[in-house]
mmCIF file of C-alpha atoms in Angstrom:
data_model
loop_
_atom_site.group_PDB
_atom_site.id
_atom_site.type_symbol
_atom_site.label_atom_id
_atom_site.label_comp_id
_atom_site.label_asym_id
_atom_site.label_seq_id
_atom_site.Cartn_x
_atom_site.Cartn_y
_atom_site.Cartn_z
ATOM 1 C CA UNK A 1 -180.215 11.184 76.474
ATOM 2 C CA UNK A 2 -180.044 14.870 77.496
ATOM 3 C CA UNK A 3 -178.988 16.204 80.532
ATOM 4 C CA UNK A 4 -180.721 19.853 81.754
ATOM 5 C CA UNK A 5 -179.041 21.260 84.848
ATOM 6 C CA UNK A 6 -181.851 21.948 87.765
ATOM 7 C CA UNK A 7 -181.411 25.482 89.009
ATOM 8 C CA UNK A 8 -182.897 26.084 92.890
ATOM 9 C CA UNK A 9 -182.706 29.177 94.745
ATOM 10 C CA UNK A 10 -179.798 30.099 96.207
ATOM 11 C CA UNK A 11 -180.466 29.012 99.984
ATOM 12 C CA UNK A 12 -181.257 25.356 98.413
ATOM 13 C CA UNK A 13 -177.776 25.377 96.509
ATOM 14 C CA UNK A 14 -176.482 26.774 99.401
ATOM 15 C CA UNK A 15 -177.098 24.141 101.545
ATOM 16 C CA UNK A 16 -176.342 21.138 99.000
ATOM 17 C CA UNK A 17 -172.704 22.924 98.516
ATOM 18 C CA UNK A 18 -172.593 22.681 102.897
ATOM 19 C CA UNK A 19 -173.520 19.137 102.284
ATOM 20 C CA UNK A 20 -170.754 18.126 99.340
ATOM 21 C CA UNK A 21 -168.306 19.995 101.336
ATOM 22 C CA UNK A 22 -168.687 18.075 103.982
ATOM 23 C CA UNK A 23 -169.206 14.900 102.706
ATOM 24 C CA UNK A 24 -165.593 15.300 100.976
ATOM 25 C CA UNK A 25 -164.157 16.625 104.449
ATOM 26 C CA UNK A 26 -165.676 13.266 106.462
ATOM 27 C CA UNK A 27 -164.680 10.970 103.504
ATOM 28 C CA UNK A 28 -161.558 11.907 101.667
ATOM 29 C CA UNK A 29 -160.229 14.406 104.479
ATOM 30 C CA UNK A 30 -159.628 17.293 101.818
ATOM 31 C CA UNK A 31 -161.426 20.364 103.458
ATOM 32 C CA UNK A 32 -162.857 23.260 101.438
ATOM 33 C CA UNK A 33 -165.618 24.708 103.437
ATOM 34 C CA UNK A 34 -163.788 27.792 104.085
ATOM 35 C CA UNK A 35 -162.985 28.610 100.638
ATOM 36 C CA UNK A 36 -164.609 31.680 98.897
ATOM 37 C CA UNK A 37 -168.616 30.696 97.881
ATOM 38 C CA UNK A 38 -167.817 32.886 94.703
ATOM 39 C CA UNK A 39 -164.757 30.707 93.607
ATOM 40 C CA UNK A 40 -166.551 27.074 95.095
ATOM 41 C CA UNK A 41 -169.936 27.797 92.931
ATOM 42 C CA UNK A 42 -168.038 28.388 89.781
ATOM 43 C CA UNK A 43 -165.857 25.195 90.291
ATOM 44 C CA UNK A 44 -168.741 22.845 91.045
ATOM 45 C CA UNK A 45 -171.254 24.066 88.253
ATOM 46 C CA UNK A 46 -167.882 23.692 86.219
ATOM 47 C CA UNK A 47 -168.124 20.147 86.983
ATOM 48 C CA UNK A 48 -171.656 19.312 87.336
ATOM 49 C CA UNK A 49 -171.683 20.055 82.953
ATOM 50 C CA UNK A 50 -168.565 18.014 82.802
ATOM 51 C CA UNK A 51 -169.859 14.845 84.483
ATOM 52 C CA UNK A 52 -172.921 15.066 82.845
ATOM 53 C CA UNK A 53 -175.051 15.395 86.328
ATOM 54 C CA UNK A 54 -178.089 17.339 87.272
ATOM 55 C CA UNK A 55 -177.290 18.945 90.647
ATOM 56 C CA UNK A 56 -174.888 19.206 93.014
ATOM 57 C CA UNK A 57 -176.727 15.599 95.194
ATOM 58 C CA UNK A 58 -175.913 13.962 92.304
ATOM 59 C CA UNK A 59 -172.227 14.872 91.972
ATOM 60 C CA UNK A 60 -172.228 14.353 95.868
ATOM 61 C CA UNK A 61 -173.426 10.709 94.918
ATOM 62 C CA UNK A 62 -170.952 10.285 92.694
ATOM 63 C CA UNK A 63 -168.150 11.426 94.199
ATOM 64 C CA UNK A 64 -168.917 9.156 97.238
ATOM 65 C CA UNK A 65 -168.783 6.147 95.222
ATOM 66 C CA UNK A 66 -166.628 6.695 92.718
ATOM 67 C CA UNK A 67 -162.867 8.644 93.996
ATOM 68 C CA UNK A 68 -161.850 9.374 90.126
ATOM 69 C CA UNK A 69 -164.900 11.333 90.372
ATOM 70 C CA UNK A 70 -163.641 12.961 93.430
ATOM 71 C CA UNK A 71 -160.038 13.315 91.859
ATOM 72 C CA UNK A 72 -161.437 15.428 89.124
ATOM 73 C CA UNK A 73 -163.342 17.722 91.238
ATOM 74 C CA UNK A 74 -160.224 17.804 93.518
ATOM 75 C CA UNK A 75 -158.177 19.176 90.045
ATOM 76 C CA UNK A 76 -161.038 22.090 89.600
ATOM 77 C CA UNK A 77 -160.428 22.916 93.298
ATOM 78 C CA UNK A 78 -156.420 23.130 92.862
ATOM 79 C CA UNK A 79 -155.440 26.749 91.907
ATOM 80 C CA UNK A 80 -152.340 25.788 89.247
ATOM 81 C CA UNK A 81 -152.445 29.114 87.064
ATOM 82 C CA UNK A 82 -148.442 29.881 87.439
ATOM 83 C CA UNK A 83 -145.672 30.807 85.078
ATOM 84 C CA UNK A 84 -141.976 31.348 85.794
ATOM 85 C CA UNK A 85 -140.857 34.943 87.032
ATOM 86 C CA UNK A 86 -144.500 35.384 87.059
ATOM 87 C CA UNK A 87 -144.970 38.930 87.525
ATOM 88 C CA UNK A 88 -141.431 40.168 87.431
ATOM 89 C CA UNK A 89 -141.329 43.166 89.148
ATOM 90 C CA UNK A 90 -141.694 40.913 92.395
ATOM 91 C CA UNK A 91 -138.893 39.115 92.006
ATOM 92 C CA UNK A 92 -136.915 42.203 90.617
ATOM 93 C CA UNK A 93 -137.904 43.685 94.096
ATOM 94 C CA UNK A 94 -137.214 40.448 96.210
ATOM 95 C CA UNK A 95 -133.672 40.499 94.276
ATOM 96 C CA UNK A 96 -132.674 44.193 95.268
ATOM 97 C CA UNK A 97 -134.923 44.605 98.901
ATOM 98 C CA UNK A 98 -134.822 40.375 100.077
ATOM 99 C CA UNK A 99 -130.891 39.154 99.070
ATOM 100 C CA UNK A 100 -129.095 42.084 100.793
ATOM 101 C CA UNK A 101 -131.098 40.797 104.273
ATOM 102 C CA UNK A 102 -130.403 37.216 103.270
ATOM 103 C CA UNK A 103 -126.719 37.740 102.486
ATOM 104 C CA UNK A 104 -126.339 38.138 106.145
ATOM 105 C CA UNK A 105 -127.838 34.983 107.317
ATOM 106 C CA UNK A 106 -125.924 31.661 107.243
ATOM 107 C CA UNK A 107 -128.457 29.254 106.607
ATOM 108 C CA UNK A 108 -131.825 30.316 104.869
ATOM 109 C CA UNK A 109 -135.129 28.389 104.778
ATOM 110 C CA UNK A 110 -138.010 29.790 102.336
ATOM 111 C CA UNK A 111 -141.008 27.762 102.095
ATOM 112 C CA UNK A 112 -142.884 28.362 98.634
ATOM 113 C CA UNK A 113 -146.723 27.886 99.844
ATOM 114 C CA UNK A 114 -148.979 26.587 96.477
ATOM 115 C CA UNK A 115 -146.139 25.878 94.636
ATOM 116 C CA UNK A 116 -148.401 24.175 91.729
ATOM 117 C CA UNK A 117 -146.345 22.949 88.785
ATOM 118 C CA UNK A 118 -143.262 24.625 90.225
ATOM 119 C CA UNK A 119 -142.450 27.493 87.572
ATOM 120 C CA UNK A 120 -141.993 29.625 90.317
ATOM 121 C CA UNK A 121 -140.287 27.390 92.631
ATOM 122 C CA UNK A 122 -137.344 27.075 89.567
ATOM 123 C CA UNK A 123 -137.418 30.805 89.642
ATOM 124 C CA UNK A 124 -136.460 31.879 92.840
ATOM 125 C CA UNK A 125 -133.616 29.267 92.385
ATOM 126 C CA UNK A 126 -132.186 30.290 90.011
ATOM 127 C CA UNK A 127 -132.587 33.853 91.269
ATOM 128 C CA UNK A 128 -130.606 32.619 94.454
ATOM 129 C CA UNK A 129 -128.031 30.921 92.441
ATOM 130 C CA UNK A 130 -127.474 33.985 90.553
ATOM 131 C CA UNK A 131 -127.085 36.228 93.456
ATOM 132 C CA UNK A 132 -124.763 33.519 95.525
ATOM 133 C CA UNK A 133 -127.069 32.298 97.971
ATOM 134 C CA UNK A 134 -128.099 29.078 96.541
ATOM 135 C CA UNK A 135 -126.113 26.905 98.472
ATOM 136 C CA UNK A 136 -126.595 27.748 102.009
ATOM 137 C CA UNK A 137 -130.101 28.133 101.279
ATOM 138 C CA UNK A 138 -133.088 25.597 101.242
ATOM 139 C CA UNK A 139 -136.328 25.571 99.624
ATOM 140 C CA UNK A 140 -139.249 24.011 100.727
ATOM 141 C CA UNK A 141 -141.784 23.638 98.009
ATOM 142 C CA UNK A 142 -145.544 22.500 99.137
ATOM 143 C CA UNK A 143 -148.786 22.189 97.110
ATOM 144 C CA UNK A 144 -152.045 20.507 98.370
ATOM 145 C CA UNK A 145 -152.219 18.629 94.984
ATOM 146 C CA UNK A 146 -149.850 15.716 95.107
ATOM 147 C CA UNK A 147 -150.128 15.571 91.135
ATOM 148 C CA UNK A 148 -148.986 18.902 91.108
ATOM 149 C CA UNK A 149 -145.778 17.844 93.407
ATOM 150 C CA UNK A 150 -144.948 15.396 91.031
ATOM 151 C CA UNK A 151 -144.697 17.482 88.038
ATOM 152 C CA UNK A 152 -142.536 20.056 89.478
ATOM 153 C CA UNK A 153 -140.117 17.449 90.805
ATOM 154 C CA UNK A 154 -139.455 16.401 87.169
ATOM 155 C CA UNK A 155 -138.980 20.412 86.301
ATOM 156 C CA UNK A 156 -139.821 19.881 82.654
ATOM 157 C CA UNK A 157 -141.761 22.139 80.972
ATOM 158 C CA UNK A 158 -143.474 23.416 77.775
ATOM 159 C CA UNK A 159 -141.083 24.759 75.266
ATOM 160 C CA UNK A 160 -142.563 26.881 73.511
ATOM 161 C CA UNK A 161 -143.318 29.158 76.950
ATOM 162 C CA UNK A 162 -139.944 29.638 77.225
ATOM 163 C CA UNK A 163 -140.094 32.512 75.259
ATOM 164 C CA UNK A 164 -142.115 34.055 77.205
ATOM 165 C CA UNK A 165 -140.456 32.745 80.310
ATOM 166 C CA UNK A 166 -137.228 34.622 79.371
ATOM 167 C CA UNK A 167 -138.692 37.383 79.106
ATOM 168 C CA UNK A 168 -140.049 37.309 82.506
ATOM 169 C CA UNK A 169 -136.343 36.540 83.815
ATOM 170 C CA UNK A 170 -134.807 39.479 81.860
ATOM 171 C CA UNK A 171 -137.567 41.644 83.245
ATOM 172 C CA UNK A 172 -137.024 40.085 87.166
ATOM 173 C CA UNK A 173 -133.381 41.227 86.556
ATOM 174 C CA UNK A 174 -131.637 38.174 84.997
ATOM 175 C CA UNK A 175 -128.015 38.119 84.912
ATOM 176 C CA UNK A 176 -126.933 35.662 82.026
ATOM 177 C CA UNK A 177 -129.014 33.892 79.174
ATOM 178 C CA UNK A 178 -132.025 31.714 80.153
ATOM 179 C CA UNK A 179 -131.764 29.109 78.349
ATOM 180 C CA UNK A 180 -128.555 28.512 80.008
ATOM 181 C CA UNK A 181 -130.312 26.891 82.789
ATOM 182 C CA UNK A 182 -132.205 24.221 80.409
ATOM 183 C CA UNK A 183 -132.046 21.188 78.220
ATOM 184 C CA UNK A 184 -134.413 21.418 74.993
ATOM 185 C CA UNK A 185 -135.560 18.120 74.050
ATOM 186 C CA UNK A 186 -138.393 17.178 71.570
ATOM 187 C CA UNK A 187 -141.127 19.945 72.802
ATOM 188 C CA UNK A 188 -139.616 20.124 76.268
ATOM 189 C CA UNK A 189 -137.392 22.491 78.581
ATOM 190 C CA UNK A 190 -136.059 20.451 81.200
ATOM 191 C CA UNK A 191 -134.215 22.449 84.050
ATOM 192 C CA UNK A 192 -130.850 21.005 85.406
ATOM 193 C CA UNK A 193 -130.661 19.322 88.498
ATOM 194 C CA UNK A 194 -128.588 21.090 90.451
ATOM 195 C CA UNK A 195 -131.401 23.902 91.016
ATOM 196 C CA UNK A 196 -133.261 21.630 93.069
ATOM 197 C CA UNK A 197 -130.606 19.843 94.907
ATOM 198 C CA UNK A 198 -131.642 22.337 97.921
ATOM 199 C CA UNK A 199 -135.623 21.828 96.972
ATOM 200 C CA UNK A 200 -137.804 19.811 99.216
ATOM 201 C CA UNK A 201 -141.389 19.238 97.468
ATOM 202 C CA UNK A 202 -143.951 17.608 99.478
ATOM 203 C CA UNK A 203 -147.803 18.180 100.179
ATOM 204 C CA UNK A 204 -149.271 20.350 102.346
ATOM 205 C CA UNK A 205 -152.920 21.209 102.668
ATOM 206 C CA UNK A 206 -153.309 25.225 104.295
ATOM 207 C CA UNK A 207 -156.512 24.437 106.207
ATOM 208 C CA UNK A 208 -155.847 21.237 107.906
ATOM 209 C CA UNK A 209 -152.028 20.796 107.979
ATOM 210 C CA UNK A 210 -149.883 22.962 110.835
ATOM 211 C CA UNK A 211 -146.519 24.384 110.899
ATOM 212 C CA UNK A 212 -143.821 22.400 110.178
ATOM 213 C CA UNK A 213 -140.490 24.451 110.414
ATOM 214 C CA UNK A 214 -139.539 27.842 111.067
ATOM 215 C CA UNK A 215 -138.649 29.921 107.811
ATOM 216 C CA UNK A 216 -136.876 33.104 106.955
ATOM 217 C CA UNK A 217 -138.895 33.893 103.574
ATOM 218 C CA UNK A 218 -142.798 32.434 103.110
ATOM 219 C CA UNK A 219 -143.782 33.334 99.630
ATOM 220 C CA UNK A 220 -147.692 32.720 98.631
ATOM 221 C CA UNK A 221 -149.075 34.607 96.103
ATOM 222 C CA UNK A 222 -152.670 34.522 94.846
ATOM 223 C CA UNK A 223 -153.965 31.662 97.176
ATOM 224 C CA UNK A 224 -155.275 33.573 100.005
ATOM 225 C CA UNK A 225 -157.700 35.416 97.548
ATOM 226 C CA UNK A 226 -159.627 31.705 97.299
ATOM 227 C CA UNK A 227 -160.287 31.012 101.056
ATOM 228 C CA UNK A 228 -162.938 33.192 102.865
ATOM 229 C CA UNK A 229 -162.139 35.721 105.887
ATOM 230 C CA UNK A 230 -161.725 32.615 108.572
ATOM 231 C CA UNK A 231 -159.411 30.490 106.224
ATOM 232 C CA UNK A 232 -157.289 33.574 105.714
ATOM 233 C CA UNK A 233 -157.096 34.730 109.280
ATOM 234 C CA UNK A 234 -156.088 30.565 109.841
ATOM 235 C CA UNK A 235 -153.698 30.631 106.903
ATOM 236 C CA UNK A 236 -152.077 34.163 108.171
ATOM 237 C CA UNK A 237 -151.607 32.621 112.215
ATOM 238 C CA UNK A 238 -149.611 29.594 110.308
ATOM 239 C CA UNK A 239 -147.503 31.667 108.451
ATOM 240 C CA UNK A 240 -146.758 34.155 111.803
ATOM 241 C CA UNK A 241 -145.820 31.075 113.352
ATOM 242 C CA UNK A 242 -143.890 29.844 110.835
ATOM 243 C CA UNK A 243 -141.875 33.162 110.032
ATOM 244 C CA UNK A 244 -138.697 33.912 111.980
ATOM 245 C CA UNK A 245 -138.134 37.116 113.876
ATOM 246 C CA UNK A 246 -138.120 39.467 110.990
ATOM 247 C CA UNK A 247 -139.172 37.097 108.565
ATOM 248 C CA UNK A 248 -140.061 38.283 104.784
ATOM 249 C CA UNK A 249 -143.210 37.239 103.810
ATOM 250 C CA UNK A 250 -144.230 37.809 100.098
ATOM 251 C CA UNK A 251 -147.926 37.870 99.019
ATOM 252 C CA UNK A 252 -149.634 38.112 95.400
ATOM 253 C CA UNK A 253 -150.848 41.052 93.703
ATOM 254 C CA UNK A 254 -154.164 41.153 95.152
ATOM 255 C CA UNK A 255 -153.400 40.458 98.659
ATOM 256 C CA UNK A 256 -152.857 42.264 101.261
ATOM 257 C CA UNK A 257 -151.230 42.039 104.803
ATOM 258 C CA UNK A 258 -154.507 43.369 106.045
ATOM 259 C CA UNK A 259 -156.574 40.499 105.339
ATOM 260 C CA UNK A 260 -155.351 39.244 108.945
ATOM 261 C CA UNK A 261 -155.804 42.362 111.430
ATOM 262 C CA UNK A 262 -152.694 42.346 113.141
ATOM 263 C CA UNK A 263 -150.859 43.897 110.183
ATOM 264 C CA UNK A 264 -149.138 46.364 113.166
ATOM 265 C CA UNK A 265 -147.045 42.886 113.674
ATOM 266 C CA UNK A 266 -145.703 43.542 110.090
ATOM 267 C CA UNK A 267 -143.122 46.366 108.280
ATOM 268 C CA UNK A 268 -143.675 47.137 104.309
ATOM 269 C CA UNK A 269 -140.396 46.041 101.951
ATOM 270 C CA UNK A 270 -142.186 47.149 99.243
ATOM 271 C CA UNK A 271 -145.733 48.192 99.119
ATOM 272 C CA UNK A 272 -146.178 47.885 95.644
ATOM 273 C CA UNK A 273 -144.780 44.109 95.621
ATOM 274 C CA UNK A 274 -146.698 42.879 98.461
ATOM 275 C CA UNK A 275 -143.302 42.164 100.579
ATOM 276 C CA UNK A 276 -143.837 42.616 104.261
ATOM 277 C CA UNK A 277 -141.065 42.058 107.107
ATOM 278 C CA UNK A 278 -142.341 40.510 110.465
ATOM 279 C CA UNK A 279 -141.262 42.992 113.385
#
C-alpha cells in the first residue's frame, strides 16, 4: 500500500496545524502554538512521511489515541542540536567578561535554559571549576524534554566527539588537558561526578512553566529563535524576573536582546557574544 501526502492551500494547513496544536495543548498539556510556523511546518511534514499518514487530521488522530505517537512528534519538537564549548568564543568571553563579576559574589545561581543532552551544561562546569568558582556556585539545568534530562544526568557521551570537543575547550580558553575531566570506556566519555555535584537537572517547559528562583547568570542560546514574537516577549518577562539586579544573561548567536523591546533595561558585556547585563 502507498501512501501520497495530500497538499491543501496554505489557509487549510493552516488551520489543521491550529487544530493539532491545540489538541496536544488540551490533551497532553505540552503547548506549541506560539512557536515559529516556519520551524512547526517543517517538523510536522517531517513526521507526517515518518508515520506513514496523509495529512496533518490524520496525525492529529493518531496522536490522540496513541501517546508513543505523540512522544515522537514531541522528539521532532525538542531542539537538542548542542555540543560542548559549543561556539567557543562565548565561553572564552563569559570566562574573561562573566568570572571577574562572579568572583565577587558569594553564592552564584546560573540556570542553563534548554539544556538538551547537557554538553553545555558540563562545560560551563568545568569552566567554573577551572576558574575557582565551582563550589560556591550552583547550576540549575532545565530542558522541556524529560528524555533529554535523563541523558545529561548520566553525562556520558560519544567518544569519538571528543576530539572535537577538546578542541572547543582549548579554543573557550582551557587551562589543563580535556580528557582530564573523563573516563573512556568502550565507545564512551563519561564525565566525573564531581562536576555535577552543584547541578540540579529537572524539566521545565518556557511557555507554560513560571519562575522558579532568582539567578545571577541565565544562559539560553538558540531557543528563542523557535518561538514566534509573543513566546519570545513571554520567554524574555521570565527571564527579567528571574535575573538578579545586574544579572548576566547570555543568548545564542542569532539572538538578540531586542527581540523583547525593553532592551534600555539591559547593558552589552559583549556585543559580539550576545552577553547582556540587567541594569
Amino acid at each position: 500500500m502507498t501512501f501520497k501526502l495530500q497538499q491543501h492551500d496554505e489557509n487549510f494547513e493552516n488551520i489543521e496545524i491550529d487544530l493539532l496544536l491545540e489538541s496536544i495543548y488540551r490533551y497532553y498539556g505540552f503547548d506549541f502554538r506560539n512557536y515559529a510556523p516556519s520551524f512547526l511546518k517543517r517538523r510536522i511534514w517531517n513526521r507526517l512521511r515518518a508515520e506513514r499518514v496523509n495529512n496533518i487530521s490524520e496525525l492529529q488522530g493518531a496522536l490522540l489515541r496513541d501517546h508513543t505517537v505523540m512522544e515522537r512528534l514531541f522528539a521532532d519538537f525538542s531542539i537538542n542540536i548542542t555540543e560542548m564549548f559549543r561556539d567557543p568564543s562565548f565561553f572564552l568571553a563569559f570566562r574573561k567578561k562573566v568570572v571577574p563579576i562572579l568572583k565577587e559574589y558569594p553564592l552564584i545561581r546560573i540556570w542553563h535554559v534548554g539544556c538538551s543532552s547537557g554538553e553545555e551544561v558540563y562545560s560551563m562546569a568545568i569552566l567554573l571549576h577551572e576558574e575557582g568558582l565551582i563550589h560556591k556556585a550552583k547550576i540549575y539545568a532545565t530542558d522541556m524534554n524529560k528524555k533529554v534530562i535523563e541523558k545529561a544526568k548520566k553525562g556520558s557521551f560519544s567518544l569519538h566527539k571528543m576530539q572535537q570537543y577538546t578542541k572547543n575547550y582549548l579554543a573557550a580558553g582551557g587551562k589543563t588537558a580535556f580528557s582530564e575531566y573523563y573516563t573512556a570506556k568502550q565507545e564512551n566519555a563519561t564525565f566525573h561526578s564531581f562536576l555535577t555535584e552543584n547541578v540540579v537537572f529537572a524539566q521545565h517547559n518556557l511557555s507554560t512553566d513560571g519562575s522558579f528562583n532568582e539567578f545571577h547568570v541565565i544562559i539560553c542560546r538558540n531557543v528563542l529563535i523557535y518561538f514566534n514574537r509573543d513566546l519570545q516577549k513571554h520567554v524574555f518577562d521570565l527571564f527579567n524576573e528571574s535575573l538578579t539586579r545586574r544579572g548576566i544573561l547570555g543568548l545564542g548567536s542569532k539572538e538578540t536582546i531586542k527581540f523583547i523591546g525593553n532592551e534600555n533595561d539591559y547593558e552589552e558585556v559583549d556585543v559580539y557574544e550576545k552577553l547582556y547585563r540587567k541594569k
